[in-house]
């Protein structure tokens, strides 16, 4: 069974993802995630995965646990 090959976002896609992460919402709802995915040309799954990884990276840089539901920005 073939697994989906990881996709590395282009520089333009990363700019859109970073903008939305930093300026709009670190925790996008499903509608916002769908809009971001459409804007970047990535799938919703790829976009969600990017946000989860980026949130964990952000939490680590802030000295927070990588997974936490109680601390919201």
Short mmCIF file of N, CA, C and O in Angstrom, two decimals:
data_model
loop_
_atom_site.label_atom_id
_atom_site.label_comp_id
_atom_site.label_asym_id
_atom_site.label_seq_id
_atom_site.Cartn_x
_atom_site.Cartn_y
_atom_site.Cartn_z
N UNK A 1 0.84 -1.17 0.00
CA UNK A 1 0.00 0.00 0.00
C UNK A 1 0.89 1.25 0.00
O UNK A 1 1.79 1.38 0.82
N UNK A 2 0.66 2.15 -0.92
CA UNK A 2 1.47 3.36 -1.04
C UNK A 2 1.02 4.40 -0.02
O UNK A 2 -0.17 4.58 0.21
N UNK A 3 1.98 5.07 0.58
CA UNK A 3 1.64 6.15 1.50
C UNK A 3 1.85 7.48 0.78
O UNK A 3 2.64 7.57 -0.16
N UNK A 4 1.15 8.51 1.23
CA UNK A 4 1.26 9.82 0.60
C UNK A 4 2.64 10.41 0.87
O UNK A 4 3.09 10.45 2.01
N UNK A 5 3.30 10.85 -0.18
CA UNK A 5 4.62 11.44 -0.05
C UNK A 5 4.48 12.82 0.60
O UNK A 5 3.62 13.61 0.21
N UNK A 6 5.30 13.12 1.60
CA UNK A 6 5.22 14.44 2.24
C UNK A 6 5.48 15.55 1.22
O UNK A 6 6.34 15.42 0.35
N UNK A 7 4.70 16.60 1.34
CA UNK A 7 4.84 17.73 0.43
C UNK A 7 5.50 18.87 1.18
O UNK A 7 5.08 19.23 2.28
N UNK A 8 6.55 19.43 0.60
CA UNK A 8 7.20 20.60 1.18
C UNK A 8 6.58 21.84 0.55
O UNK A 8 6.65 21.99 -0.67
N UNK A 9 5.96 22.69 1.38
CA UNK A 9 5.34 23.89 0.81
C UNK A 9 6.37 24.80 0.14
O UNK A 9 7.52 24.88 0.57
N UNK A 10 5.93 25.48 -0.91
CA UNK A 10 6.80 26.43 -1.59
C UNK A 10 6.97 27.66 -0.70
O UNK A 10 6.26 27.83 0.29
N UNK A 11 7.89 28.53 -1.08
CA UNK A 11 8.13 29.75 -0.31
C UNK A 11 6.85 30.60 -0.23
O UNK A 11 6.51 31.15 0.81
N UNK A 12 6.12 30.68 -1.34
CA UNK A 12 4.88 31.45 -1.38
C UNK A 12 3.82 30.84 -0.46
O UNK A 12 3.13 31.55 0.28
N UNK A 13 3.71 29.51 -0.49
CA UNK A 13 2.77 28.83 0.40
C UNK A 13 3.15 29.03 1.86
O UNK A 13 2.28 29.26 2.71
N UNK A 14 4.44 28.97 2.16
CA UNK A 14 4.90 29.19 3.53
C UNK A 14 4.57 30.59 4.02
O UNK A 14 4.20 30.78 5.17
N UNK A 15 4.70 31.58 3.13
CA UNK A 15 4.36 32.96 3.50
C UNK A 15 2.90 33.06 3.89
O UNK A 15 2.55 33.71 4.88
N UNK A 16 2.02 32.42 3.13
CA UNK A 16 0.59 32.43 3.42
C UNK A 16 0.32 31.71 4.74
O UNK A 16 -0.43 32.21 5.59
N UNK A 17 0.93 30.54 4.91
CA UNK A 17 0.74 29.77 6.14
C UNK A 17 1.24 30.54 7.36
O UNK A 17 0.54 30.64 8.38
N UNK A 18 2.44 31.11 7.27
CA UNK A 18 3.01 31.86 8.39
C UNK A 18 2.17 33.09 8.72
O UNK A 18 1.96 33.41 9.88
N UNK A 19 1.71 33.80 7.67
CA UNK A 19 0.88 34.97 7.90
C UNK A 19 -0.37 34.59 8.69
O UNK A 19 -0.72 35.23 9.68
N UNK A 20 -1.03 33.53 8.24
CA UNK A 20 -2.25 33.09 8.92
C UNK A 20 -1.97 32.61 10.33
O UNK A 20 -2.76 32.85 11.24
N UNK A 21 -0.84 31.95 10.53
CA UNK A 21 -0.48 31.46 11.86
C UNK A 21 -0.21 32.62 12.80
O UNK A 21 -0.72 32.66 13.92
N UNK A 22 0.58 33.59 12.36
CA UNK A 22 1.01 34.69 13.22
C UNK A 22 -0.02 35.80 13.37
O UNK A 22 -0.18 36.36 14.45
N UNK A 23 -0.70 36.14 12.29
CA UNK A 23 -1.58 37.31 12.30
C UNK A 23 -3.06 36.99 12.43
O UNK A 23 -3.83 37.82 12.88
N UNK A 24 -3.47 35.80 12.01
CA UNK A 24 -4.90 35.49 11.99
C UNK A 24 -5.27 34.57 13.15
O UNK A 24 -6.00 34.98 14.06
N UNK A 25 -4.77 33.34 13.16
CA UNK A 25 -5.20 32.39 14.18
C UNK A 25 -4.26 31.19 14.21
O UNK A 25 -4.05 30.54 13.19
N UNK A 26 -3.74 30.91 15.39
CA UNK A 26 -2.88 29.72 15.56
C UNK A 26 -3.72 28.45 15.63
O UNK A 26 -3.20 27.35 15.49
N UNK A 27 -5.02 28.62 15.87
CA UNK A 27 -5.94 27.48 16.01
C UNK A 27 -7.11 27.66 15.05
O UNK A 27 -8.23 27.94 15.48
N UNK A 28 -6.88 27.52 13.73
CA UNK A 28 -7.98 27.77 12.78
C UNK A 28 -9.08 26.72 12.89
O UNK A 28 -8.81 25.54 13.11
N UNK A 29 -10.34 27.18 12.76
CA UNK A 29 -11.46 26.25 12.72
C UNK A 29 -11.49 25.59 11.34
O UNK A 29 -10.71 25.94 10.45
N UNK A 30 -12.40 24.67 11.15
CA UNK A 30 -12.41 23.90 9.90
C UNK A 30 -12.69 24.77 8.68
O UNK A 30 -12.12 24.55 7.61
N UNK A 31 -13.53 25.80 8.84
CA UNK A 31 -13.82 26.69 7.72
C UNK A 31 -12.59 27.49 7.34
O UNK A 31 -12.23 27.60 6.16
N UNK A 32 -11.92 28.06 8.34
CA UNK A 32 -10.70 28.85 8.09
C UNK A 32 -9.62 27.97 7.49
O UNK A 32 -8.93 28.37 6.55
N UNK A 33 -9.48 26.76 8.01
CA UNK A 33 -8.48 25.82 7.49
C UNK A 33 -8.76 25.52 6.03
O UNK A 33 -7.83 25.48 5.21
N UNK A 34 -10.01 25.34 5.68
CA UNK A 34 -10.41 25.08 4.29
C UNK A 34 -10.03 26.25 3.40
O UNK A 34 -9.52 26.07 2.30
N UNK A 35 -10.27 27.47 3.87
CA UNK A 35 -9.93 28.67 3.09
C UNK A 35 -8.42 28.81 2.90
O UNK A 35 -7.96 29.16 1.81
N UNK A 36 -7.67 28.54 3.97
CA UNK A 36 -6.20 28.61 3.88
C UNK A 36 -5.69 27.56 2.90
O UNK A 36 -4.82 27.82 2.08
N UNK A 37 -6.25 26.35 2.98
CA UNK A 37 -5.85 25.28 2.07
C UNK A 37 -6.12 25.68 0.62
O UNK A 37 -5.28 25.49 -0.26
N UNK A 38 -7.29 26.28 0.37
CA UNK A 38 -7.63 26.70 -0.98
C UNK A 38 -6.68 27.80 -1.46
O UNK A 38 -6.25 27.81 -2.62
N UNK A 39 -6.34 28.72 -0.57
CA UNK A 39 -5.44 29.82 -0.93
C UNK A 39 -4.03 29.32 -1.26
O UNK A 39 -3.39 29.82 -2.18
N UNK A 40 -3.57 28.32 -0.51
CA UNK A 40 -2.22 27.81 -0.72
C UNK A 40 -2.14 26.75 -1.81
O UNK A 40 -1.06 26.51 -2.36
N UNK A 41 -3.26 26.10 -2.10
CA UNK A 41 -3.24 25.01 -3.07
C UNK A 41 -2.85 23.68 -2.43
O UNK A 41 -2.64 22.70 -3.13
N UNK A 42 -2.75 23.67 -1.10
CA UNK A 42 -2.46 22.43 -0.38
C UNK A 42 -3.78 21.77 0.01
O UNK A 42 -4.82 22.41 0.05
N UNK A 43 -3.74 20.49 0.36
CA UNK A 43 -4.95 19.83 0.84
C UNK A 43 -5.22 20.28 2.28
O UNK A 43 -4.34 20.81 2.97
N UNK A 44 -6.45 20.08 2.73
CA UNK A 44 -6.79 20.43 4.11
C UNK A 44 -5.94 19.62 5.08
O UNK A 44 -5.52 20.14 6.12
N UNK A 45 -5.67 18.35 4.74
CA UNK A 45 -4.87 17.50 5.62
C UNK A 45 -3.44 18.04 5.73
O UNK A 45 -2.87 18.07 6.81
N UNK A 46 -2.88 18.44 4.60
CA UNK A 46 -1.52 18.99 4.61
C UNK A 46 -1.47 20.30 5.39
O UNK A 46 -0.53 20.55 6.16
N UNK A 47 -2.50 21.13 5.24
CA UNK A 47 -2.57 22.40 5.94
C UNK A 47 -2.71 22.19 7.44
O UNK A 47 -2.01 22.82 8.23
N UNK A 48 -3.57 21.26 7.82
CA UNK A 48 -3.75 20.94 9.24
C UNK A 48 -2.46 20.42 9.84
O UNK A 48 -2.05 20.82 10.94
N UNK A 49 -1.79 19.53 9.12
CA UNK A 49 -0.52 18.97 9.61
C UNK A 49 0.50 20.08 9.80
O UNK A 49 1.22 20.12 10.82
N UNK A 50 0.58 21.02 8.84
CA UNK A 50 1.52 22.13 8.96
C UNK A 50 1.21 22.96 10.21
O UNK A 50 2.11 23.31 10.97
N UNK A 51 -0.08 23.28 10.44
CA UNK A 51 -0.46 24.07 11.61
C UNK A 51 -0.12 23.35 12.91
O UNK A 51 0.35 23.95 13.86
N UNK A 52 -0.36 22.04 12.96
CA UNK A 52 -0.04 21.27 14.17
C UNK A 52 1.46 21.30 14.45
O UNK A 52 1.89 21.49 15.59
N UNK A 53 2.27 21.10 13.41
CA UNK A 53 3.73 21.11 13.58
C UNK A 53 4.21 22.50 13.96
O UNK A 53 5.07 22.65 14.82
N UNK A 54 3.64 23.52 13.33
CA UNK A 54 4.06 24.90 13.60
C UNK A 54 3.66 25.31 15.01
O UNK A 54 4.41 26.00 15.70
N UNK A 55 2.48 24.86 15.47
CA UNK A 55 2.04 25.17 16.83
C UNK A 55 2.95 24.51 17.86
O UNK A 55 3.33 25.14 18.85
N UNK A 56 3.35 23.28 17.60
CA UNK A 56 4.27 22.59 18.51
C UNK A 56 5.62 23.32 18.55
O UNK A 56 6.20 23.50 19.63
N UNK A 57 6.08 23.78 17.39
CA UNK A 57 7.34 24.53 17.31
C UNK A 57 7.21 25.85 18.08
O UNK A 57 8.11 26.24 18.82
N UNK A 58 6.08 26.53 17.91
CA UNK A 58 5.84 27.80 18.61
C UNK A 58 5.79 27.58 20.12
O UNK A 58 6.39 28.32 20.88
N UNK A 59 5.06 26.54 20.55
CA UNK A 59 4.96 26.25 21.99
C UNK A 59 6.34 25.98 22.59
O UNK A 59 6.66 26.44 23.67
N UNK A 60 7.16 25.23 21.87
CA UNK A 60 8.50 24.91 22.36
C UNK A 60 9.33 26.19 22.50
O UNK A 60 10.03 26.39 23.50
N UNK A 61 9.22 27.09 21.52
CA UNK A 61 9.97 28.35 21.57
C UNK A 61 9.50 29.24 22.71
O UNK A 61 10.26 30.05 23.23
N UNK A 62 8.23 29.09 23.11
CA UNK A 62 7.67 29.87 24.22
C UNK A 62 7.87 29.18 25.57
O UNK A 62 7.44 29.70 26.59
N UNK A 63 8.45 27.99 25.55
CA UNK A 63 8.66 27.24 26.78
C UNK A 63 7.40 26.58 27.31
O UNK A 63 7.28 26.30 28.50
N UNK A 64 6.46 26.31 26.42
CA UNK A 64 5.20 25.67 26.79
C UNK A 64 5.23 24.21 26.37
O UNK A 64 6.00 23.82 25.49
N UNK A 65 4.37 23.38 26.97
CA UNK A 65 4.29 21.99 26.52
C UNK A 65 3.84 21.94 25.06
O UNK A 65 3.06 22.78 24.64
N UNK A 66 4.34 20.99 24.30
CA UNK A 66 3.99 20.93 22.87
C UNK A 66 2.52 20.61 22.65
O UNK A 66 1.96 20.99 21.64
N UNK A 67 1.89 19.94 23.59
CA UNK A 67 0.46 19.64 23.51
C UNK A 67 -0.22 20.15 24.77
O UNK A 67 0.07 19.70 25.86
N UNK A 68 -1.09 21.12 24.59
CA UNK A 68 -1.80 21.66 25.74
C UNK A 68 -3.08 22.30 25.28
O UNK A 68 -3.08 23.12 24.37
N UNK A 69 -4.18 21.93 25.92
CA UNK A 69 -5.46 22.52 25.55
C UNK A 69 -5.83 23.70 26.43
O UNK A 69 -6.77 24.42 26.15
N UNK A 70 -5.10 23.94 27.50
CA UNK A 70 -5.50 24.99 28.43
C UNK A 70 -4.86 26.33 28.17
O UNK A 70 -5.37 27.35 28.57
N UNK A 71 -3.74 26.34 27.47
CA UNK A 71 -3.04 27.60 27.21
C UNK A 71 -3.32 28.00 25.77
O UNK A 71 -2.91 27.32 24.85
N UNK A 72 -4.04 29.10 25.61
CA UNK A 72 -4.35 29.59 24.27
C UNK A 72 -3.69 30.95 24.12
O UNK A 72 -3.54 31.69 25.07
N UNK A 73 -3.28 31.27 22.92
CA UNK A 73 -2.62 32.56 22.70
C UNK A 73 -3.64 33.66 22.50
O UNK A 73 -4.70 33.54 22.07
#
